[in-house]
Amino acid sequence: MPADHAGRTTGPGRRSGKLVGAVLLGLVLIQHGLVGGGPPQPSAAQDALSQSDWTQGPAAPPLPPSVPQRIRIPAIGVDAPLAGLGLDARHHLIPPPPEQRDLAGWYRAGPAPGSAGASIIAGHVDNAHGPAVFYGLGSLQPGGTVDVLRSDHRTATFVIDRVAVYPRTAFPDRLVYGPTRRAELRLITCGGGYSTATGYQGNVVVFAHLVDSTPG
């Protein structure tokens, strides 16, 4: 198994002199290249979608903030607990422990999933022992669903709008982390090409918006 490497995306920056979203200057995910092929990646057709193609679907009104507890993505068999994530001294998101392959995390200083704004949930794509919680993220398709179970005993259901992969050197901070009026969700893991010298070269990002909430 190749040695460990850290991948990084940039985070919200400043626009018109105002802070856009939280001060998330980097997203650090520990990952390990897998021998015999890597995780699935979004297709070129999905990457080619313009923002106007995927932001106009019907949306449910945002919910009051509530701590998320689990994430479920039926299409790739994910049913995982969520841990709250913070920032380190360099303003990089501290990811879930890499040895906990079935754990994802949400950025607790940002919007809670289901409330207004772009909520961030991150997870490892793999670790030294094989695929991790978000290994299949790049195979998701627009129209699929993501459920987030919250501590207010409501399940927030999101519909996937777009799945894309971005190089670390050209990560679209404003698009991913910028403010939104709707309740939206961003799922992030490592992706793109893999180098034994530097690890994964980019990040897979799933964009989704809230369409329903149900008790339970």
PDB file of N, CA, C and O in Angstrom, residues 26 28 86-95:
ATOM      1  N   GLY A  26      -8.780  25.670   4.258  1.00  0.00           N
ATOM      2  CA  GLY A  26      -8.278  24.436   3.676  1.00  0.00           C
ATOM      3  C   GLY A  26      -9.090  23.263   4.160  1.00  0.00           C
ATOM      4  O   GLY A  26      -9.575  23.263   5.284  1.00  0.00           O
ATOM      5  N   VAL A  28      -8.471  19.341   4.655  1.00  0.00           N
ATOM      6  CA  VAL A  28      -7.425  18.323   4.621  1.00  0.00           C
ATOM      7  C   VAL A  28      -8.055  16.961   4.856  1.00  0.00           C
ATOM      8  O   VAL A  28      -8.735  16.746   5.848  1.00  0.00           O
ATOM      9  N   GLY A  86     -13.971  20.579  13.361  1.00  0.00           N
ATOM     10  CA  GLY A  86     -13.503  21.944  13.562  1.00  0.00           C
ATOM     11  C   GLY A  86     -12.275  22.224  12.721  1.00  0.00           C
ATOM     12  O   GLY A  86     -11.931  21.455  11.813  1.00  0.00           O
ATOM     13  N   LEU A  87     -11.615  23.333  13.010  1.00  0.00           N
ATOM     14  CA  LEU A  87     -10.435  23.752  12.272  1.00  0.00           C
ATOM     15  C   LEU A  87      -9.192  23.652  13.147  1.00  0.00           C
ATOM     16  O   LEU A  87      -9.265  23.822  14.365  1.00  0.00           O
ATOM     17  N   ASP A  88      -8.059  23.393  12.506  1.00  0.00           N
ATOM     18  CA  ASP A  88      -6.808  23.410  13.248  1.00  0.00           C
ATOM     19  C   ASP A  88      -6.215  24.816  13.236  1.00  0.00           C
ATOM     20  O   ASP A  88      -6.847  25.770  12.765  1.00  0.00           O
ATOM     21  N   ALA A  89      -5.007  24.954  13.739  1.00  0.00           N
ATOM     22  CA  ALA A  89      -4.389  26.276  13.861  1.00  0.00           C
ATOM     23  C   ALA A  89      -4.147  26.943  12.506  1.00  0.00           C
ATOM     24  O   ALA A  89      -4.032  28.172  12.429  1.00  0.00           O
ATOM     25  N   ARG A  90      -4.083  26.151  11.446  1.00  0.00           N
ATOM     26  CA  ARG A  90      -3.856  26.704  10.105  1.00  0.00           C
ATOM     27  C   ARG A  90      -5.165  26.900   9.347  1.00  0.00           C
ATOM     28  O   ARG A  90      -5.163  27.155   8.157  1.00  0.00           O
ATOM     29  N   HIS A  91      -6.289  26.777  10.060  1.00  0.00           N
ATOM     30  CA  HIS A  91      -7.620  26.930   9.463  1.00  0.00           C
ATOM     31  C   HIS A  91      -7.911  25.841   8.441  1.00  0.00           C
ATOM     32  O   HIS A  91      -8.608  26.064   7.462  1.00  0.00           O
ATOM     33  N   HIS A  92      -7.376  24.656   8.683  1.00  0.00           N
ATOM     34  CA  HIS A  92      -7.705  23.481   7.885  1.00  0.00           C
ATOM     35  C   HIS A  92      -8.723  22.651   8.647  1.00  0.00           C
ATOM     36  O   HIS A  92      -8.631  22.499   9.871  1.00  0.00           O
ATOM     37  N   LEU A  93      -9.687  22.124   7.932  1.00  0.00           N
ATOM     38  CA  LEU A  93     -10.681  21.276   8.571  1.00  0.00           C
ATOM     39  C   LEU A  93     -10.013  20.008   9.095  1.00  0.00           C
ATOM     40  O   LEU A  93      -9.264  19.347   8.389  1.00  0.00           O
ATOM     41  N   ILE A  94     -10.272  19.698  10.355  1.00  0.00           N
ATOM     42  CA  ILE A  94      -9.722  18.479  10.948  1.00  0.00           C
ATOM     43  C   ILE A  94     -10.644  17.323  10.578  1.00  0.00           C
ATOM     44  O   ILE A  94     -11.803  17.293  10.995  1.00  0.00           O
ATOM     45  N   PRO A  95     -10.188  16.367   9.772  1.00  0.00           N
ATOM     46  CA  PRO A  95     -11.072  15.313   9.289  1.00  0.00           C
ATOM     47  C   PRO A  95     -11.343  14.265  10.355  1.00  0.00           C
ATOM     48  O   PRO A  95     -10.676  14.229  11.389  1.00  0.00           O
TER      49      PRO A  95
END
